[in-house]
Amino acid sequence: MCRATADWFRTAPGTHVWLAVLAVTSAVAAGLSPDLRSYLLHHVSTNLVELRIHPVRVLFASAFWIETPSALLFYALVFELVHATAERWLGTVRWLMVVALAHVGATLVSQKAVLFGIRDARLPRSLAHTIDIGVSYGLAGVVGVLAYRVPAPWRWGYLLGVLAFFTYPVLHKGTFTDIGHLTAVLIGLCCYGLTPQAAAPRNSRAPGEPAPPA
């Protein structure tokens, strides 16, 4: 049992290191007073103010905090179902590339929507200082790229369900976070080039499959 558990963790190291960091930051956040926790999370948030002053720092740091520390067990389950599956399939480096592209791309698009909303007086100026942290954009991006892991014809049902799930909130007065989630899924779908199918040689064949005629 211990060896099987160790093998399980070893085959998706990035996922479990990320979870371990989230466990530490969640414990830290849970031990702070509400005012101090709010102060801390504002300074690791990818809101307009922090992105303008410390863009690299907050884009990195925001992925290691969750706004509700008590939700850690839920995220642990989702990480095992989504991130660990994708990391074992893609490999750690390519999985991390998908996560980073989705997290950064969706953050920038969603905050640009906030900027336009404030400029056009459709959103309150306080959103420029809002708390915007978490792992959901990277998670949504991986959900998107996993469409290529689902065999046909089930892939189309999976894809339709994912797009419907993330598009519905945007079309029904969704928040900037909903826009970010949909953007992240679309970024994940654009990552086909990182999948094993795309990396495989065109002339490769399954074991036992006869060679094409000369």
PDB file of C-alpha atoms in Angstrom:
ATOM      1  CA  MET A   1       0.000   0.000   0.000  1.00  0.00           C
ATOM      2  CA  CYS A   2       2.791   2.433   0.937  1.00  0.00           C
ATOM      3  CA  ARG A   3       4.663   1.679  -2.271  1.00  0.00           C
ATOM      4  CA  ALA A   4       1.528   2.140  -4.370  1.00  0.00           C
ATOM      5  CA  THR A   5       0.841   5.464  -2.649  1.00  0.00           C
ATOM      6  CA  ALA A   6       4.424   6.602  -3.224  1.00  0.00           C
ATOM      7  CA  ASP A   7       4.194   5.620  -6.898  1.00  0.00           C
ATOM      8  CA  TRP A   8       0.905   7.520  -7.196  1.00  0.00           C
ATOM      9  CA  PHE A   9       2.507  10.702  -5.877  1.00  0.00           C
ATOM     10  CA  ARG A  10       5.725  10.218  -7.832  1.00  0.00           C
ATOM     11  CA  THR A  11       3.925  10.011 -11.187  1.00  0.00           C
ATOM     12  CA  ALA A  12       2.402  13.484 -10.696  1.00  0.00           C
ATOM     13  CA  PRO A  13       4.979  15.417  -8.678  1.00  0.00           C
ATOM     14  CA  GLY A  14       3.938  18.883  -9.824  1.00  0.00           C
ATOM     15  CA  THR A  15       0.329  18.373  -8.773  1.00  0.00           C
ATOM     16  CA  HIS A  16       1.254  17.195  -5.302  1.00  0.00           C
ATOM     17  CA  VAL A  17       3.917  19.847  -4.678  1.00  0.00           C
ATOM     18  CA  TRP A  18       1.325  22.460  -5.645  1.00  0.00           C
ATOM     19  CA  LEU A  19      -1.174  20.899  -3.252  1.00  0.00           C
ATOM     20  CA  ALA A  20       1.407  20.869  -0.471  1.00  0.00           C
ATOM     21  CA  VAL A  21       2.085  24.587  -0.962  1.00  0.00           C
ATOM     22  CA  LEU A  22      -1.664  25.277  -0.965  1.00  0.00           C
ATOM     23  CA  ALA A  23      -1.969  23.351   2.309  1.00  0.00           C
ATOM     24  CA  VAL A  24       0.709  25.552   3.901  1.00  0.00           C
ATOM     25  CA  THR A  25      -0.714  28.846   2.620  1.00  0.00           C
ATOM     26  CA  SER A  26      -4.236  27.812   3.600  1.00  0.00           C
ATOM     27  CA  ALA A  27      -3.053  27.009   7.118  1.00  0.00           C
ATOM     28  CA  VAL A  28      -1.335  30.399   7.303  1.00  0.00           C
ATOM     29  CA  ALA A  29      -4.442  32.229   6.046  1.00  0.00           C
ATOM     30  CA  ALA A  30      -6.714  30.332   8.424  1.00  0.00           C
ATOM     31  CA  GLY A  31      -4.573  31.390  11.380  1.00  0.00           C
ATOM     32  CA  LEU A  32      -4.789  35.100  10.619  1.00  0.00           C
ATOM     33  CA  SER A  33      -7.406  37.562  11.750  1.00  0.00           C
ATOM     34  CA  PRO A  34      -9.959  38.512   9.058  1.00  0.00           C
ATOM     35  CA  ASP A  35      -8.404  41.964   8.596  1.00  0.00           C
ATOM     36  CA  LEU A  36      -4.862  40.646   8.318  1.00  0.00           C
ATOM     37  CA  ARG A  37      -5.939  37.855   5.961  1.00  0.00           C
ATOM     38  CA  SER A  38      -7.698  40.378   3.736  1.00  0.00           C
ATOM     39  CA  TYR A  39      -4.589  42.584   3.731  1.00  0.00           C
ATOM     40  CA  LEU A  40      -2.360  39.657   2.765  1.00  0.00           C
ATOM     41  CA  LEU A  41      -4.632  38.360   0.011  1.00  0.00           C
ATOM     42  CA  HIS A  42      -4.967  41.822  -1.513  1.00  0.00           C
ATOM     43  CA  HIS A  43      -1.190  41.944  -1.895  1.00  0.00           C
ATOM     44  CA  VAL A  44      -1.002  38.617  -3.744  1.00  0.00           C
ATOM     45  CA  SER A  45      -4.049  39.349  -5.911  1.00  0.00           C
ATOM     46  CA  THR A  46      -4.004  39.850  -9.653  1.00  0.00           C
ATOM     47  CA  ASN A  47      -6.206  42.928  -9.514  1.00  0.00           C
ATOM     48  CA  LEU A  48      -5.583  45.994 -11.679  1.00  0.00           C
ATOM     49  CA  VAL A  49      -3.586  47.838  -9.040  1.00  0.00           C
ATOM     50  CA  GLU A  50      -1.228  44.976  -8.199  1.00  0.00           C
ATOM     51  CA  LEU A  51      -0.827  43.956 -11.850  1.00  0.00           C
ATOM     52  CA  ARG A  52       0.290  47.490 -12.659  1.00  0.00           C
ATOM     53  CA  ILE A  53       2.799  47.649  -9.791  1.00  0.00           C
ATOM     54  CA  HIS A  54       3.997  44.028  -9.330  1.00  0.00           C
ATOM     55  CA  PRO A  55       2.786  42.025 -12.368  1.00  0.00           C
ATOM     56  CA  VAL A  56       5.243  39.109 -12.211  1.00  0.00           C
ATOM     57  CA  ARG A  57       5.015  38.687  -8.447  1.00  0.00           C
ATOM     58  CA  VAL A  58       1.231  38.556  -8.253  1.00  0.00           C
ATOM     59  CA  LEU A  59       0.800  36.394 -11.358  1.00  0.00           C
ATOM     60  CA  PHE A  60       3.033  33.823  -9.670  1.00  0.00           C
ATOM     61  CA  ALA A  61       1.930  34.210  -6.051  1.00  0.00           C
ATOM     62  CA  SER A  62      -1.817  34.279  -6.741  1.00  0.00           C
ATOM     63  CA  ALA A  63      -1.701  30.649  -7.904  1.00  0.00           C
ATOM     64  CA  PHE A  64      -0.654  29.465  -4.428  1.00  0.00           C
ATOM     65  CA  TRP A  65      -3.522  30.879  -2.372  1.00  0.00           C
ATOM     66  CA  ILE A  66      -7.213  30.125  -2.144  1.00  0.00           C
ATOM     67  CA  GLU A  67      -9.707  32.605  -0.761  1.00  0.00           C
ATOM     68  CA  THR A  68     -11.502  30.020   1.399  1.00  0.00           C
ATOM     69  CA  PRO A  69      -8.969  27.867   3.304  1.00  0.00           C
ATOM     70  CA  SER A  70     -11.707  25.446   4.374  1.00  0.00           C
ATOM     71  CA  ALA A  71     -12.144  24.472   0.703  1.00  0.00           C
ATOM     72  CA  LEU A  72      -8.715  22.809   0.617  1.00  0.00           C
ATOM     73  CA  LEU A  73     -10.102  19.265   0.754  1.00  0.00           C
ATOM     74  CA  PHE A  74     -12.373  20.013  -2.202  1.00  0.00           C
ATOM     75  CA  TYR A  75      -9.423  21.319  -4.201  1.00  0.00           C
ATOM     76  CA  ALA A  76      -7.354  18.274  -3.230  1.00  0.00           C
ATOM     77  CA  LEU A  77     -10.004  16.021  -4.739  1.00  0.00           C
ATOM     78  CA  VAL A  78     -10.264  18.111  -7.905  1.00  0.00           C
ATOM     79  CA  PHE A  79      -6.481  18.225  -8.256  1.00  0.00           C
ATOM     80  CA  GLU A  80      -6.330  14.438  -8.107  1.00  0.00           C
ATOM     81  CA  LEU A  81      -9.103  14.054 -10.681  1.00  0.00           C
ATOM     82  CA  VAL A  82      -7.968  16.766 -13.104  1.00  0.00           C
ATOM     83  CA  HIS A  83      -4.386  17.917 -12.600  1.00  0.00           C
ATOM     84  CA  ALA A  84      -2.881  14.541 -11.684  1.00  0.00           C
ATOM     85  CA  THR A  85      -4.603  12.896 -14.650  1.00  0.00           C
ATOM     86  CA  ALA A  86      -3.320  15.567 -17.027  1.00  0.00           C
ATOM     87  CA  GLU A  87       0.206  15.566 -15.597  1.00  0.00           C
ATOM     88  CA  ARG A  88       0.545  11.800 -16.016  1.00  0.00           C
ATOM     89  CA  TRP A  89      -0.725  12.081 -19.585  1.00  0.00           C
ATOM     90  CA  LEU A  90       1.165  15.186 -20.723  1.00  0.00           C
ATOM     91  CA  GLY A  91       4.246  14.952 -18.545  1.00  0.00           C
ATOM     92  CA  THR A  92       5.086  17.508 -15.883  1.00  0.00           C
ATOM     93  CA  VAL A  93       6.649  20.126 -18.165  1.00  0.00           C
ATOM     94  CA  ARG A  94       3.854  20.197 -20.751  1.00  0.00           C
ATOM     95  CA  TRP A  95       1.173  20.068 -18.043  1.00  0.00           C
ATOM     96  CA  LEU A  96       2.817  23.020 -16.312  1.00  0.00           C
ATOM     97  CA  MET A  97       2.915  24.931 -19.610  1.00  0.00           C
ATOM     98  CA  VAL A  98      -0.840  24.486 -20.031  1.00  0.00           C
ATOM     99  CA  VAL A  99      -1.466  25.614 -16.445  1.00  0.00           C
ATOM    100  CA  ALA A 100       0.757  28.682 -16.823  1.00  0.00           C
ATOM    101  CA  LEU A 101      -0.715  29.723 -20.166  1.00  0.00           C
ATOM    102  CA  ALA A 102      -4.264  29.372 -18.862  1.00  0.00           C
ATOM    103  CA  HIS A 103      -3.555  31.109 -15.547  1.00  0.00           C
ATOM    104  CA  VAL A 104      -1.717  34.080 -17.051  1.00  0.00           C
ATOM    105  CA  GLY A 105      -3.841  34.428 -20.190  1.00  0.00           C
ATOM    106  CA  ALA A 106      -7.177  34.204 -18.395  1.00  0.00           C
ATOM    107  CA  THR A 107      -6.030  36.620 -15.691  1.00  0.00           C
ATOM    108  CA  LEU A 108      -4.998  39.256 -18.225  1.00  0.00           C
ATOM    109  CA  VAL A 109      -8.207  38.894 -20.268  1.00  0.00           C
ATOM    110  CA  SER A 110     -10.479  39.019 -17.212  1.00  0.00           C
ATOM    111  CA  GLN A 111      -8.705  42.049 -15.759  1.00  0.00           C
ATOM    112  CA  LYS A 112      -8.877  43.795 -19.112  1.00  0.00           C
ATOM    113  CA  ALA A 113     -12.650  43.256 -18.920  1.00  0.00           C
ATOM    114  CA  VAL A 114     -12.606  44.878 -15.467  1.00  0.00           C
ATOM    115  CA  LEU A 115     -10.615  47.808 -16.836  1.00  0.00           C
ATOM    116  CA  PHE A 116     -13.099  48.380 -19.661  1.00  0.00           C
ATOM    117  CA  GLY A 117     -16.027  48.009 -17.268  1.00  0.00           C
ATOM    118  CA  ILE A 118     -14.638  50.640 -14.894  1.00  0.00           C
ATOM    119  CA  ARG A 119     -13.789  52.962 -17.771  1.00  0.00           C
ATOM    120  CA  ASP A 120     -17.332  52.711 -19.145  1.00  0.00           C
ATOM    121  CA  ALA A 121     -18.884  53.107 -15.648  1.00  0.00           C
ATOM    122  CA  ARG A 122     -20.434  49.643 -15.802  1.00  0.00           C
ATOM    123  CA  LEU A 123     -18.388  48.358 -12.872  1.00  0.00           C
ATOM    124  CA  PRO A 124     -17.448  49.986  -9.559  1.00  0.00           C
ATOM    125  CA  ARG A 125     -13.944  51.405  -9.218  1.00  0.00           C
ATOM    126  CA  SER A 126     -13.446  49.251  -6.123  1.00  0.00           C
ATOM    127  CA  LEU A 127     -12.917  46.245  -8.410  1.00  0.00           C
ATOM    128  CA  ALA A 128      -9.503  47.641  -9.247  1.00  0.00           C
ATOM    129  CA  HIS A 129      -8.511  46.576  -5.682  1.00  0.00           C
ATOM    130  CA  THR A 130     -10.508  43.335  -5.476  1.00  0.00           C
ATOM    131  CA  ILE A 131      -9.133  40.032  -4.225  1.00  0.00           C
ATOM    132  CA  ASP A 132      -8.407  37.874  -7.271  1.00  0.00           C
ATOM    133  CA  ILE A 133      -6.451  34.769  -6.345  1.00  0.00           C
ATOM    134  CA  GLY A 134      -6.741  31.037  -6.715  1.00  0.00           C
ATOM    135  CA  VAL A 135      -6.143  28.006  -8.856  1.00  0.00           C
ATOM    136  CA  SER A 136      -9.327  27.955 -10.903  1.00  0.00           C
ATOM    137  CA  TYR A 137      -7.966  29.455 -14.142  1.00  0.00           C
ATOM    138  CA  GLY A 138      -5.177  26.887 -14.365  1.00  0.00           C
ATOM    139  CA  LEU A 139      -7.680  24.183 -13.483  1.00  0.00           C
ATOM    140  CA  ALA A 140     -10.098  25.305 -16.197  1.00  0.00           C
ATOM    141  CA  GLY A 141      -7.276  25.317 -18.751  1.00  0.00           C
ATOM    142  CA  VAL A 142      -6.418  21.717 -17.914  1.00  0.00           C
ATOM    143  CA  VAL A 143     -10.089  20.744 -18.139  1.00  0.00           C
ATOM    144  CA  GLY A 144      -9.970  22.154 -21.660  1.00  0.00           C
ATOM    145  CA  VAL A 145      -6.861  20.306 -22.828  1.00  0.00           C
ATOM    146  CA  LEU A 146      -8.182  17.034 -21.350  1.00  0.00           C
ATOM    147  CA  ALA A 147     -10.756  17.015 -24.154  1.00  0.00           C
ATOM    148  CA  TYR A 148      -7.991  15.498 -26.293  1.00  0.00           C
ATOM    149  CA  ARG A 149      -7.570  12.714 -23.729  1.00  0.00           C
ATOM    150  CA  VAL A 150     -11.205  11.593 -24.080  1.00  0.00           C
ATOM    151  CA  PRO A 151     -11.649   9.055 -26.898  1.00  0.00           C
ATOM    152  CA  ALA A 152     -14.035   9.739 -29.750  1.00  0.00           C
ATOM    153  CA  PRO A 153     -17.005   9.858 -29.955  1.00  0.00           C
ATOM    154  CA  TRP A 154     -17.251  10.654 -26.214  1.00  0.00           C
ATOM    155  CA  ARG A 155     -14.897  13.601 -26.735  1.00  0.00           C
ATOM    156  CA  TRP A 156     -17.626  15.658 -28.407  1.00  0.00           C
ATOM    157  CA  GLY A 157     -20.026  15.153 -25.521  1.00  0.00           C
ATOM    158  CA  TYR A 158     -17.304  16.088 -23.036  1.00  0.00           C
ATOM    159  CA  LEU A 159     -16.430  19.182 -25.059  1.00  0.00           C
ATOM    160  CA  LEU A 160     -20.052  20.257 -25.384  1.00  0.00           C
ATOM    161  CA  GLY A 161     -20.624  19.832 -21.650  1.00  0.00           C
ATOM    162  CA  VAL A 162     -17.475  21.783 -20.725  1.00  0.00           C
ATOM    163  CA  LEU A 163     -18.234  24.661 -23.091  1.00  0.00           C
ATOM    164  CA  ALA A 164     -21.856  24.843 -21.925  1.00  0.00           C
ATOM    165  CA  PHE A 165     -20.785  24.823 -18.261  1.00  0.00           C
ATOM    166  CA  PHE A 166     -18.337  27.692 -18.701  1.00  0.00           C
ATOM    167  CA  THR A 167     -20.258  29.708 -21.304  1.00  0.00           C
ATOM    168  CA  TYR A 168     -23.625  29.854 -19.533  1.00  0.00           C
ATOM    169  CA  PRO A 169     -22.474  32.161 -16.682  1.00  0.00           C
ATOM    170  CA  VAL A 170     -20.809  34.554 -19.146  1.00  0.00           C
ATOM    171  CA  LEU A 171     -23.989  34.891 -21.208  1.00  0.00           C
ATOM    172  CA  HIS A 172     -26.125  35.438 -18.108  1.00  0.00           C
ATOM    173  CA  LYS A 173     -24.502  38.529 -16.577  1.00  0.00           C
ATOM    174  CA  GLY A 174     -21.361  36.707 -15.572  1.00  0.00           C
ATOM    175  CA  THR A 175     -18.563  38.283 -13.556  1.00  0.00           C
ATOM    176  CA  PHE A 176     -15.023  38.937 -14.710  1.00  0.00           C
ATOM    177  CA  THR A 177     -14.111  35.616 -13.074  1.00  0.00           C
ATOM    178  CA  ASP A 178     -16.594  33.803 -15.333  1.00  0.00           C
ATOM    179  CA  ILE A 179     -14.955  35.452 -18.338  1.00  0.00           C
ATOM    180  CA  GLY A 180     -11.602  34.273 -17.039  1.00  0.00           C
ATOM    181  CA  HIS A 181     -12.787  30.682 -16.664  1.00  0.00           C
ATOM    182  CA  LEU A 182     -14.138  30.555 -20.212  1.00  0.00           C
ATOM    183  CA  THR A 183     -10.933  32.116 -21.515  1.00  0.00           C
ATOM    184  CA  ALA A 184      -8.863  29.530 -19.645  1.00  0.00           C
ATOM    185  CA  VAL A 185     -10.856  26.644 -21.135  1.00  0.00           C
ATOM    186  CA  LEU A 186     -10.372  28.053 -24.635  1.00  0.00           C
ATOM    187  CA  ILE A 187      -6.645  28.435 -23.986  1.00  0.00           C
ATOM    188  CA  GLY A 188      -6.547  24.804 -22.892  1.00  0.00           C
ATOM    189  CA  LEU A 189      -8.265  23.778 -26.116  1.00  0.00           C
ATOM    190  CA  CYS A 190      -5.615  25.721 -28.041  1.00  0.00           C
ATOM    191  CA  CYS A 191      -2.889  23.595 -26.404  1.00  0.00           C
ATOM    192  CA  TYR A 192      -3.374  20.596 -28.684  1.00  0.00           C
ATOM    193  CA  GLY A 193       0.242  20.993 -29.805  1.00  0.00           C
ATOM    194  CA  LEU A 194       1.369  19.994 -26.290  1.00  0.00           C
ATOM    195  CA  THR A 195      -0.549  16.716 -26.272  1.00  0.00           C
ATOM    196  CA  PRO A 196       1.054  13.312 -26.949  1.00  0.00           C
ATOM    197  CA  GLN A 197      -1.062  12.937 -30.111  1.00  0.00           C
ATOM    198  CA  ALA A 198       0.475  16.045 -31.627  1.00  0.00           C
ATOM    199  CA  ALA A 199       3.975  15.061 -30.521  1.00  0.00           C
ATOM    200  CA  ALA A 200       3.760  11.560 -32.030  1.00  0.00           C
ATOM    201  CA  PRO A 201       5.434  11.069 -35.448  1.00  0.00           C
ATOM    202  CA  ARG A 202       2.964  10.974 -38.308  1.00  0.00           C
ATOM    203  CA  ASN A 203       4.284   7.617 -39.478  1.00  0.00           C
ATOM    204  CA  SER A 204       4.111   5.967 -36.051  1.00  0.00           C
ATOM    205  CA  ARG A 205       1.867   2.927 -35.694  1.00  0.00           C
ATOM    206  CA  ALA A 206       0.509   0.871 -32.877  1.00  0.00           C
ATOM    207  CA  PRO A 207       2.401  -2.290 -31.802  1.00  0.00           C
ATOM    208  CA  GLY A 208       1.532  -5.153 -34.098  1.00  0.00           C
ATOM    209  CA  GLU A 209       0.122  -2.893 -36.800  1.00  0.00           C
ATOM    210  CA  PRO A 210       1.514  -3.867 -40.236  1.00  0.00           C
ATOM    211  CA  ALA A 211       3.761  -1.402 -42.006  1.00  0.00           C
ATOM    212  CA  PRO A 212       2.201   0.514 -44.928  1.00  0.00           C
ATOM    213  CA  PRO A 213       2.936  -0.913 -48.360  1.00  0.00           C
ATOM    214  CA  ALA A 214       5.982   0.492 -50.104  1.00  0.00           C
TER     215      ALA A 214
END
